[in-house]
CSV table of C-alpha atoms and ligand atoms in Angstrom, one decimal:
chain,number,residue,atom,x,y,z
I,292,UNK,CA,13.3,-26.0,62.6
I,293,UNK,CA,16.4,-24.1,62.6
I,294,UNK,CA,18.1,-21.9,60.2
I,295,UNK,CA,20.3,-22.3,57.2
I,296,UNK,CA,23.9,-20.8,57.4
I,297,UNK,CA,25.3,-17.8,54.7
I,298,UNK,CA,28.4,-18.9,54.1
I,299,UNK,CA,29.5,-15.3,52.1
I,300,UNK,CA,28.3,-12.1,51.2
I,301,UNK,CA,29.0,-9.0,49.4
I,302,UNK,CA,29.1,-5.9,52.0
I,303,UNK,CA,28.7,-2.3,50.3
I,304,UNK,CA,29.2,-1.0,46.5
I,305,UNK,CA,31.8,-1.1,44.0
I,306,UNK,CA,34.1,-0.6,47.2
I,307,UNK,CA,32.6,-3.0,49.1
I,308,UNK,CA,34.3,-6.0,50.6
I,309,UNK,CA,33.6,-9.8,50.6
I,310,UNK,CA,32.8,-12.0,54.0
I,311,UNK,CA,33.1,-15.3,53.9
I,312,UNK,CA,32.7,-17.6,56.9
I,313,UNK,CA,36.0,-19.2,57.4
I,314,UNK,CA,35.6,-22.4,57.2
I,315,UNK,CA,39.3,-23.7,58.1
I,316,UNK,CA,38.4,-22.6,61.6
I,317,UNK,CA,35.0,-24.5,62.1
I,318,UNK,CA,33.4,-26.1,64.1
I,319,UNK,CA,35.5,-24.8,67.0
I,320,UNK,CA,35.0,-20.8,65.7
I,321,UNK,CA,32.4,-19.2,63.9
I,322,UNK,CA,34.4,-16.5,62.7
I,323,UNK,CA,34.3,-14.0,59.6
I,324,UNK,CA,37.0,-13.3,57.4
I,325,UNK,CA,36.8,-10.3,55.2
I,326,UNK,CA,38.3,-10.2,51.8
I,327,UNK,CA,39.8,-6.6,50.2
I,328,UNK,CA,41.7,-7.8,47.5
I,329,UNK,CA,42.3,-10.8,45.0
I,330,UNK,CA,45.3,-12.2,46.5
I,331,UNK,CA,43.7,-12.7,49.8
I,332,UNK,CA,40.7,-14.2,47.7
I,333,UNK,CA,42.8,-16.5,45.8
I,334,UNK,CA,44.5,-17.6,49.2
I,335,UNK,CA,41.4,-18.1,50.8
I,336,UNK,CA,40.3,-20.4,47.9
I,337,UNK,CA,43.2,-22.3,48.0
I,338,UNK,CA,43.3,-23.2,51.5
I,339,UNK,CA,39.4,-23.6,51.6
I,340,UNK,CA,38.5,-20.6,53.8
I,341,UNK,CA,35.9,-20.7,51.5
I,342,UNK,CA,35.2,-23.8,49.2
I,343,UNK,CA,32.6,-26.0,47.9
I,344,UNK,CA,32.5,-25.8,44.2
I,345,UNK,CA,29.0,-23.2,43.7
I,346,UNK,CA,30.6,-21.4,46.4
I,347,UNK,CA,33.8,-20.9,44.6
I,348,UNK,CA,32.5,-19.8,41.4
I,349,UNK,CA,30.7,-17.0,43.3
I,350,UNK,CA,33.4,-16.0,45.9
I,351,UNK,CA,35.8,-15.4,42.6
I,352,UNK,CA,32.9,-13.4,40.7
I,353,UNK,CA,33.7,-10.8,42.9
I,354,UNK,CA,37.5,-11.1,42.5
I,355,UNK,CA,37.2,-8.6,39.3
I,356,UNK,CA,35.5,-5.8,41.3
I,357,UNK,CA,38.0,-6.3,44.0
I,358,UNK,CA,40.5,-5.5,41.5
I,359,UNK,CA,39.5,-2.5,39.9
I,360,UNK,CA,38.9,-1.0,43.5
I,361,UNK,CA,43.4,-1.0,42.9
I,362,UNK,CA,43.3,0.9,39.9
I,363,UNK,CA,45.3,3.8,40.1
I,364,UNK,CA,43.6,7.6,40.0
I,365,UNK,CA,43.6,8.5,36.2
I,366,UNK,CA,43.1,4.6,34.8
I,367,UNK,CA,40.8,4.3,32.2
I,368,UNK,CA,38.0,1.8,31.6
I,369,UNK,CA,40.7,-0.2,29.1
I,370,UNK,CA,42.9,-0.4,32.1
I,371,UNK,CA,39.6,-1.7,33.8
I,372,UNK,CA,38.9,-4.2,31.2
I,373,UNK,CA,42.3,-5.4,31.4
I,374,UNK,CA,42.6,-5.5,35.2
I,375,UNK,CA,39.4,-7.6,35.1
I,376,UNK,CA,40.9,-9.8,32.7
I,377,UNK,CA,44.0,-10.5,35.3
I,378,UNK,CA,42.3,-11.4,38.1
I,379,UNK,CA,40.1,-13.8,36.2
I,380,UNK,CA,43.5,-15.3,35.0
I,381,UNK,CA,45.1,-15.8,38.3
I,382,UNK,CA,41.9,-16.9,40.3
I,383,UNK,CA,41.5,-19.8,37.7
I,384,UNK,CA,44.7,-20.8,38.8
I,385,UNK,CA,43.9,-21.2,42.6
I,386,UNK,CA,41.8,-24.7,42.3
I,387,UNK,CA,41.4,-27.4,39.1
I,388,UNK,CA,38.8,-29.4,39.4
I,389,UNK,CA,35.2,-27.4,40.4
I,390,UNK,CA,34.4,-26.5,37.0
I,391,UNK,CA,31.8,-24.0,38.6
I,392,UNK,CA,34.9,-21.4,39.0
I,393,UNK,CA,35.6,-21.4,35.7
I,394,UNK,CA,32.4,-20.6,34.6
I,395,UNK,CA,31.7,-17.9,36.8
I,396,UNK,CA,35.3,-16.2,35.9
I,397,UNK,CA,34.4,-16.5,31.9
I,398,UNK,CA,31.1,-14.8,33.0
I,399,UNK,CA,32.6,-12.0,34.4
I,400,UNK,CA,35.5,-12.0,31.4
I,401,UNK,CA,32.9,-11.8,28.9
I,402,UNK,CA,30.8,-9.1,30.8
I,403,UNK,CA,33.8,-6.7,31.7
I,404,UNK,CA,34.8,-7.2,27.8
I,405,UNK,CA,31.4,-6.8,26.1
I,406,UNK,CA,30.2,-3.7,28.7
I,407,UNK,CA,34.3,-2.2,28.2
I,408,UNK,CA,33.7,-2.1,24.6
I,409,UNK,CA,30.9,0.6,24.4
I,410,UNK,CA,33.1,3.7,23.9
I,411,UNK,CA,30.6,5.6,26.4
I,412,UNK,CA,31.4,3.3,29.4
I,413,UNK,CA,33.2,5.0,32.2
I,414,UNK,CA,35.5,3.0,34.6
I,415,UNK,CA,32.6,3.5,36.9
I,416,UNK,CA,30.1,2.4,34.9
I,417,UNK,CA,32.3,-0.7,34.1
I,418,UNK,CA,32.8,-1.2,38.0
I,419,UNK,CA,28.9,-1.2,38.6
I,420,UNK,CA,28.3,-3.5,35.9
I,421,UNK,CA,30.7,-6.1,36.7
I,422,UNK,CA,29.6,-5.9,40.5
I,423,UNK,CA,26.3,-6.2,38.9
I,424,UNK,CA,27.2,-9.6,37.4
I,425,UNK,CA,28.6,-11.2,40.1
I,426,UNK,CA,25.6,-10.1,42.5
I,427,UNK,CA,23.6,-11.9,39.7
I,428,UNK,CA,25.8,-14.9,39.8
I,429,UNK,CA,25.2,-14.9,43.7
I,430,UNK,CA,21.4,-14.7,43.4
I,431,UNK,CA,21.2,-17.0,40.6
I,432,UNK,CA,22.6,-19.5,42.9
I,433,UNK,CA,20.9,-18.7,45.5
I,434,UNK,CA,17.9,-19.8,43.4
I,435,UNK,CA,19.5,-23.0,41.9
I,436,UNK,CA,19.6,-23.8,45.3
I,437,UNK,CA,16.3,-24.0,46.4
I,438,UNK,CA,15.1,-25.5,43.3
I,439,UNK,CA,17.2,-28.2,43.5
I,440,UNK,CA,15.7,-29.4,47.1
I,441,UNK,CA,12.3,-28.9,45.4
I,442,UNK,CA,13.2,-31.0,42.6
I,443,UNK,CA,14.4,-33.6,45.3
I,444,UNK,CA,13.2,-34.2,48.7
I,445,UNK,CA,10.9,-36.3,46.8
I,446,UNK,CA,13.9,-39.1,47.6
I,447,UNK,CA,13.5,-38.7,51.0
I,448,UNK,CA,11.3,-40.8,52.6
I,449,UNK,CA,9.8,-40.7,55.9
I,450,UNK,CA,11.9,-42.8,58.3
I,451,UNK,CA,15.1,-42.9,55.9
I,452,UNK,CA,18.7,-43.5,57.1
I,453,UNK,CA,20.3,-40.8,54.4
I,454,UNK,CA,24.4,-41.3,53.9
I,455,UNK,CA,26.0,-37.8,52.5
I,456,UNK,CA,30.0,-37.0,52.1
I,457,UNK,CA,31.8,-34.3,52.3
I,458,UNK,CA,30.0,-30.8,52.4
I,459,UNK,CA,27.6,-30.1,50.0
I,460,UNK,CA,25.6,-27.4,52.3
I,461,UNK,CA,24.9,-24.0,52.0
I,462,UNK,CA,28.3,-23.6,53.3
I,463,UNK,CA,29.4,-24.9,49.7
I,464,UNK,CA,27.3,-22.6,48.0
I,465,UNK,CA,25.8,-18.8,48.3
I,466,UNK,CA,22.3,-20.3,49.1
I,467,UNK,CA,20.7,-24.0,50.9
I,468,UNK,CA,23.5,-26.0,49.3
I,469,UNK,CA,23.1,-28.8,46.5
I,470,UNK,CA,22.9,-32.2,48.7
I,471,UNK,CA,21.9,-30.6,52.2
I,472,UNK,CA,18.9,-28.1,50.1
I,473,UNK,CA,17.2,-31.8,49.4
I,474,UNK,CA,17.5,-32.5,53.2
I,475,UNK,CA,16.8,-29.0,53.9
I,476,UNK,CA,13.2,-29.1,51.6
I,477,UNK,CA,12.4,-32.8,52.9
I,478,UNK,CA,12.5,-31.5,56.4
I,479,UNK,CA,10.5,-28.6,55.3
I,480,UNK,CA,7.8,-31.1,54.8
I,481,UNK,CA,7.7,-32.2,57.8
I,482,UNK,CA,9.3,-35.7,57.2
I,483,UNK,CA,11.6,-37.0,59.5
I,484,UNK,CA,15.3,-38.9,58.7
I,485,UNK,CA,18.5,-39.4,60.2
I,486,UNK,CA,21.5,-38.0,58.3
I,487,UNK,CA,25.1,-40.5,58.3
I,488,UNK,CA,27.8,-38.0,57.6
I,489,UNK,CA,31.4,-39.3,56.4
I,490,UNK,CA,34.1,-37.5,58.1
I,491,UNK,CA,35.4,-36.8,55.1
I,492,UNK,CA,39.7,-37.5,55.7
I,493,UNK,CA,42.0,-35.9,55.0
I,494,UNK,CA,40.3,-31.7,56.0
I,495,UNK,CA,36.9,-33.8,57.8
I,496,UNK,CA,34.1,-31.8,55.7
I,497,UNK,CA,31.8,-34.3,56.5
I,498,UNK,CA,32.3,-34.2,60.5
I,499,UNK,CA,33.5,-30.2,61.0
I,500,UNK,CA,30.9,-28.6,58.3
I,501,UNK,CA,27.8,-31.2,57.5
I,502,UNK,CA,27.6,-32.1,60.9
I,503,UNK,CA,27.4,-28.4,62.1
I,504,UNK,CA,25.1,-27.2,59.5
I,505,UNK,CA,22.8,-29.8,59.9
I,506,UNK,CA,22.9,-29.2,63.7
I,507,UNK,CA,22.4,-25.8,62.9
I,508,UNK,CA,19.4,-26.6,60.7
I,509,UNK,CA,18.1,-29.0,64.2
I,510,UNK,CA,17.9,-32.1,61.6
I,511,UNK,CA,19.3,-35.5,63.0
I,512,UNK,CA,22.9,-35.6,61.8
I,513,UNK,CA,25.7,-39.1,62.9
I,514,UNK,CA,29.2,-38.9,62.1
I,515,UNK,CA,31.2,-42.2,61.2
I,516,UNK,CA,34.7,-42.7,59.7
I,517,UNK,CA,34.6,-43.0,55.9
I,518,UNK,CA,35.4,-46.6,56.5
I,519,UNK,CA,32.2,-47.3,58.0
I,520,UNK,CA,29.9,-46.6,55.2
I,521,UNK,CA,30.3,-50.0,54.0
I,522,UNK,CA,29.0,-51.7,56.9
I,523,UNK,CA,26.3,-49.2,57.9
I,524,UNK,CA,25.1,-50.6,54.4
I,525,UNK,CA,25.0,-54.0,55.7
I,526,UNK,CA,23.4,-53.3,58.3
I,527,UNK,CA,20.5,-51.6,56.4
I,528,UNK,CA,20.8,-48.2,58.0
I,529,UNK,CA,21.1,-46.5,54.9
I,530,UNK,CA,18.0,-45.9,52.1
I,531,UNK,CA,20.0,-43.8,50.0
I,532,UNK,CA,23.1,-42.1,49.5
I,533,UNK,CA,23.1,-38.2,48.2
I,534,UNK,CA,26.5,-35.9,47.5
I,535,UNK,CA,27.3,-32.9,45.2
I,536,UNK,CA,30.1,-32.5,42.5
I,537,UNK,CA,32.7,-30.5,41.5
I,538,UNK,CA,32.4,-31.1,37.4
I,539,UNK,CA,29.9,-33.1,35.9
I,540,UNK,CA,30.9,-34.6,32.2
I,541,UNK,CA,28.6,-34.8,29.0
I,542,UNK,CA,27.8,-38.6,30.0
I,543,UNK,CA,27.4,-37.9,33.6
I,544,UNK,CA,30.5,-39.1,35.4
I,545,UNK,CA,31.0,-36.8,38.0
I,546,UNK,CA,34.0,-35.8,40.2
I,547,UNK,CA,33.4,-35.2,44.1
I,548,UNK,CA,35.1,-35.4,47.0
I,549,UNK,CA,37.4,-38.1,47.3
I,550,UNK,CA,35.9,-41.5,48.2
I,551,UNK,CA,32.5,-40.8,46.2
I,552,UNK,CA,33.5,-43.0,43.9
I,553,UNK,CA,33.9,-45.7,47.1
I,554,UNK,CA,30.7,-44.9,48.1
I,555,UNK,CA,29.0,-45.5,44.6
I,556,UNK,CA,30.5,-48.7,44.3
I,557,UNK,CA,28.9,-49.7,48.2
I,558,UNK,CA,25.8,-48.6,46.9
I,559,UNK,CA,25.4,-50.1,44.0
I,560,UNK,CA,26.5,-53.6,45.7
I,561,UNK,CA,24.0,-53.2,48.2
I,562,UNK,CA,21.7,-52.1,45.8
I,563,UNK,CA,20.9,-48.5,47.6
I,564,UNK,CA,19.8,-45.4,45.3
I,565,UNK,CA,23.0,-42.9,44.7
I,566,UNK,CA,22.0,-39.0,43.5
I,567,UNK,CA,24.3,-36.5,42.9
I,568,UNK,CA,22.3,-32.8,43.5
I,569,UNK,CA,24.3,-30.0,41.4
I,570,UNK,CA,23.1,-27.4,39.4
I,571,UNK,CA,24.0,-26.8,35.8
I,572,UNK,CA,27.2,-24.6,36.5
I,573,UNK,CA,28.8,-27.8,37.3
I,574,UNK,CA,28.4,-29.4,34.1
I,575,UNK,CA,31.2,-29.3,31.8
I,576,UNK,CA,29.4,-29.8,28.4
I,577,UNK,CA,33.7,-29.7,27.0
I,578,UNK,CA,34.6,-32.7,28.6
I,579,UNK,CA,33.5,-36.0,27.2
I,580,UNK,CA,33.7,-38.5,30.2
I,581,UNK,CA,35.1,-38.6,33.2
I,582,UNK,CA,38.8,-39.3,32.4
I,583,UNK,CA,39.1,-35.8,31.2
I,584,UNK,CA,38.2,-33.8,34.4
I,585,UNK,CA,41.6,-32.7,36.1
I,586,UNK,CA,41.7,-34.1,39.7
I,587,UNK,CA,43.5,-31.8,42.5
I,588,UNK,CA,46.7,-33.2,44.2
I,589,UNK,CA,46.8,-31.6,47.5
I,590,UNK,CA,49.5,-30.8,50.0
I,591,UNK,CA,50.5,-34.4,51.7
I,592,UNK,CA,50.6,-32.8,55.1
I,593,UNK,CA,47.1,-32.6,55.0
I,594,UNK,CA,47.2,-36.8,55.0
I,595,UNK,CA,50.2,-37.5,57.6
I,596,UNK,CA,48.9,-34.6,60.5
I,597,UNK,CA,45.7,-34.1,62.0
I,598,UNK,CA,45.7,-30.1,62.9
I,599,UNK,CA,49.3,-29.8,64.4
I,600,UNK,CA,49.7,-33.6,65.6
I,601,UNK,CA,52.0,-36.1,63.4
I,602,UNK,CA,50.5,-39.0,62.4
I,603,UNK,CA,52.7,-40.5,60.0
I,604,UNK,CA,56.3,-41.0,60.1
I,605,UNK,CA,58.3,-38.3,58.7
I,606,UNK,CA,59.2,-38.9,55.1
I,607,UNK,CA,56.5,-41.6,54.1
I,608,UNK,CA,55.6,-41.2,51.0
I,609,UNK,CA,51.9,-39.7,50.7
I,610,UNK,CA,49.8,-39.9,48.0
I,611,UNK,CA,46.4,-37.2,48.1
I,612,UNK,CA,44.3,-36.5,45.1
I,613,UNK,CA,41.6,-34.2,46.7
I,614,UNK,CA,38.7,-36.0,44.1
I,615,UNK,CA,37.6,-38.8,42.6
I,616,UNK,CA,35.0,-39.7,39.8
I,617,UNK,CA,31.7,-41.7,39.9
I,618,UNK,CA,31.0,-43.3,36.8
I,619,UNK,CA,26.9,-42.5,35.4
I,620,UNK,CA,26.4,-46.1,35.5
I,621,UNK,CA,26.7,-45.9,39.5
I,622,UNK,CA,24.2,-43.2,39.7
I,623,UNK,CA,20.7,-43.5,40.1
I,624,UNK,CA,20.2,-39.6,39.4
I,625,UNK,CA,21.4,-36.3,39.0
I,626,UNK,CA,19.1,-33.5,40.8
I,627,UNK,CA,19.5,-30.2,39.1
I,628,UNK,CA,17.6,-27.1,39.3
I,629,UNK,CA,15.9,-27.6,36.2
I,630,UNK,CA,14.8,-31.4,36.8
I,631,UNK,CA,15.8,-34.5,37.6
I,632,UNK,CA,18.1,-36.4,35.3
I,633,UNK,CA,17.2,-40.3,35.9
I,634,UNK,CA,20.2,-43.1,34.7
I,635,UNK,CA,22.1,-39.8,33.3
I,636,UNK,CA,23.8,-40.5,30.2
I,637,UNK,CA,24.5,-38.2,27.3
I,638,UNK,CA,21.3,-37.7,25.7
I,639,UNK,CA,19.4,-37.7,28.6
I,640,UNK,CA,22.0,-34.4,30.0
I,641,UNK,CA,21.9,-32.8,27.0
I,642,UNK,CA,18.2,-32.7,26.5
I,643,UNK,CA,17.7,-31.2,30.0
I,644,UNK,CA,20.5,-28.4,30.0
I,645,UNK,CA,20.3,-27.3,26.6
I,646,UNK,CA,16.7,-27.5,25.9
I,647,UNK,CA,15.2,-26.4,28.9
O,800,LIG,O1,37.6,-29.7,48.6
O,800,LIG,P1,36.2,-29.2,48.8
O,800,LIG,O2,35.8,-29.1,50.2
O,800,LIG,O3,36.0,-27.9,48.1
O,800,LIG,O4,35.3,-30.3,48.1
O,800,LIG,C1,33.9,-30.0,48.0
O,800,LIG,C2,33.1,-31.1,47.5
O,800,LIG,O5,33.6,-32.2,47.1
O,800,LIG,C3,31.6,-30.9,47.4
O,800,LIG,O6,30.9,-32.1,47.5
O,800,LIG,C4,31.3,-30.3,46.0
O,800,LIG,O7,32.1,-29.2,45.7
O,800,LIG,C5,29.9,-30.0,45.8
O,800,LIG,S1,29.4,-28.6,46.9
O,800,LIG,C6,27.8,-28.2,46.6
C-alpha cells in the first residue's frame, strides 16, 4: 500500500503561513507554494493552485488569519473583526459554485464576530481564536474524510472496474478525499479493483491529479478521454461509477465537474450504480433544486490551448461552464460522513443532515 497525499497545511501560529501543493504544476512537479497573504490565496483559488471544493473551503478558513497578520501596530480587535470580515468578502468572490467555501468563510465570519464582541478580547486573543477555527475546519475534514470511505467501500466489490471524474482525492480536500477515501478504505480491505479515470478536459483533473494520487496510493488507476466512458460501459468494464460535488441541493441534484451529468445519463442507460461521496459542507440546504446552484464560466483559453499549444482557431467562439448538474433521479446514492443516503430526495437528505 502506498500513502495518501496532503494537499495543504497550516505551518506555525497566528503568523504562520499556508502550503498548498500546487496543483497547476502536477504531475510533471511536485512543488509547494506558500501562501502569506489573502491575495495570493484568492489567486491561487482562482487559478486552482489549490481546488477541489472541501479543499477550498479550508484553504480560505485561513484567509482571516492571514489578514490580521497585516494589521497595523496600534489596531484594535474591532479593526480585527472588520479585517476578518474583508477577506471573508473578497475570498467568496474568487469561485461560485463549491458551496463548501462559503460555509467555511460564514464560519469564520461568525466566530471572529461572536469572539470580537466580548469586550475582554484582545486582537491576539481574536487572532488565536480565529486560527483556532480554521484548524478545526481542517481537522473536521480531515475526519469527514475518512468516515466517508468507511461509510462506502462497502460499493466496492472485489474484482470491480470503478469509473471516477475529475479529482475528488485528498488533493481536493485536507484529508483522504470524498470519491478516492471510498477507494482508499476498499483497498484498505484488501479488495482489489481497477480505477477508469476521465481526463477530465478542459485542466485534465482526471489524468494529471487522480491518476497520480492513485499511483501514489499503488492502487490500479487507467486513463481514457471523457469520450470513452460511454463505450467502456458497453463493454462491461465498469461496475460502478463514483465522483464528488461542488453543491449538493435539498432534493439532491448535485453539481460536479463538467460532464457528470454525461456520465449519469451513461449509467443509468446501462444500468450501472452512480454515487456521489461528499460530506455535509457540500449541501446547500438554501437551494431548492438544482437549477438554483450558480455554475462557473471559465476563461475559454482553457478550451482552445492545451498548456501553451493552440488548438483551436483564433477567434472561435468558445463556450466553458466549468460544472454541470446530475439530477437525484440519476443517482443511486449519496455517501456522506454521517451515512449513506440511498435514492436521495428531500426527505430522505433532510432526515440524515439535520437529525443526525
Ligand atoms: O474545478 P475543480 O477542479 O475545483 O472541480 C472539482 C470537482 O469537480 C470535484 O469533483 C469536487 O469539487 C469534489 S472534490 C472532493
Amino acid at each position: 500500500m502506498g500513502s495518501i497525499v496532503q494537499a495543504l497545511k497550516w505551518i506555525g501560529g497566528t503568523d504562520g503561513v499556508l502550503e498548498l501543493i500546487d496543483q497547476r504544476r502536477l504531475p510533471r512537479e511536485s512543488v509547494t507554494l506558500l501562501v502569506r497573504d489573502v491575495e495570493q490565496l484568492h489567486e491561487a483559488i482562482c487559478t486552482l493552485a489549490v481546488r477541489g471544493a472541501p479543499a477550498i473551503g479550508v484553504a480560505a478558513a485561513f484567509g482571516p488569519v492571514l489578514a490580521l497578520q497585516k494589521l497595523a501596530d496600534g489596531a484594535t480587535t474591532l479593526d480585527g473583526v472588520r479585517q476578518a470580515h474583508s477577506a471573508c468578502a473578497f475570498l467568496a468572490t474568487s469561485r461560485p459554485t463549491a458551496v463548501n467555501l462559503f460555509w467555511a468563510l460564514d464560519r469564520m465570519r461568525r466566530k471572529a464576530e461572536k469572539v470580537g464582541s466580548h469586550p475582554q478580547t484582545t486582537l491576539g486573543g481574536l487572532h488565536e481564536a480565529i486560527l483556532a477555527e480554521a484548524k478545526a475546519i481542517y481537522r473536521e475534514d480531515v475526519e469527514m474524510c475518512r468516515q466517508i470511505g468507511r461509510h462506502g467501500e462497502k460499493f466496492i466489490h472485489e474484482g470491480a472496474g470503478v469509473l471516477t471524474h475529475c479529482n475528488a482525492g485528498a488533493l481536493a480536500t485536507a484529508g483522504q478525499g470524498t470519491a478516492l477515501s471510498v477507494l482508499f478504505e476498499a483497498q484498505k480491505k484488501g479488495r482489489h479493483f481497477k480505477v477508469y479515470a476521465d481526463e477530465t478536459r478542459p485542466l485534465l483533473q482526471g489524468a494529471r491529479l487522480t491518476a497520480w494520487e492513485l499511483r501514489q496510493a499503488e492502487i490500479d488507476v487507467t486513463v481514457i478521454c471523457d469520450n470513452m466512458a460511454g463505450w467502456l460501459m458497453r463493454e462491461g468494464r465498469i461496475d460502478a461509477v463514483i465522483t464528488g460535488a461542488d453543491r449538493i441541493a435539498a432534493n439532491g441534484d448535485a453539481a460536479n465537474k463538467i460532464g457528470t451529468y454525461s456520465l449519469s445519463i451513461l449509467a443509468r442507460h446501462h444500468a450501472i450504480p452512480f454515487y456521489i461521496a461528499a460530506p455535509s459542507s457540500t449541501f446547500d440546504l438554501n437551494i431548492a433544486n438544482g437549477a438554483e446552484i450558480p455554475l462557473e464560466q471559465r476563461n475559454g483559453e482553457e478550451v482552445t490551448r492545451l498548456g501553451s499549444v493552440e488548438t483551436a482557431p483564433a477567434g472561435v467562439g468558445v463556450y466553458n461552464p466549468a460544472f454541470d448538474v446530475t439530477p437525484a433521479e440519476n443517482i443511486t446514492a449519496i455517501i456522506t460522513e454521517r451515512g449513506v443516503i440511498e435514492k436521495p430526495d428531500n426527505s430522505r437528505i433532510s432526515h440524515l443532515l439535520r437529525e443526525s
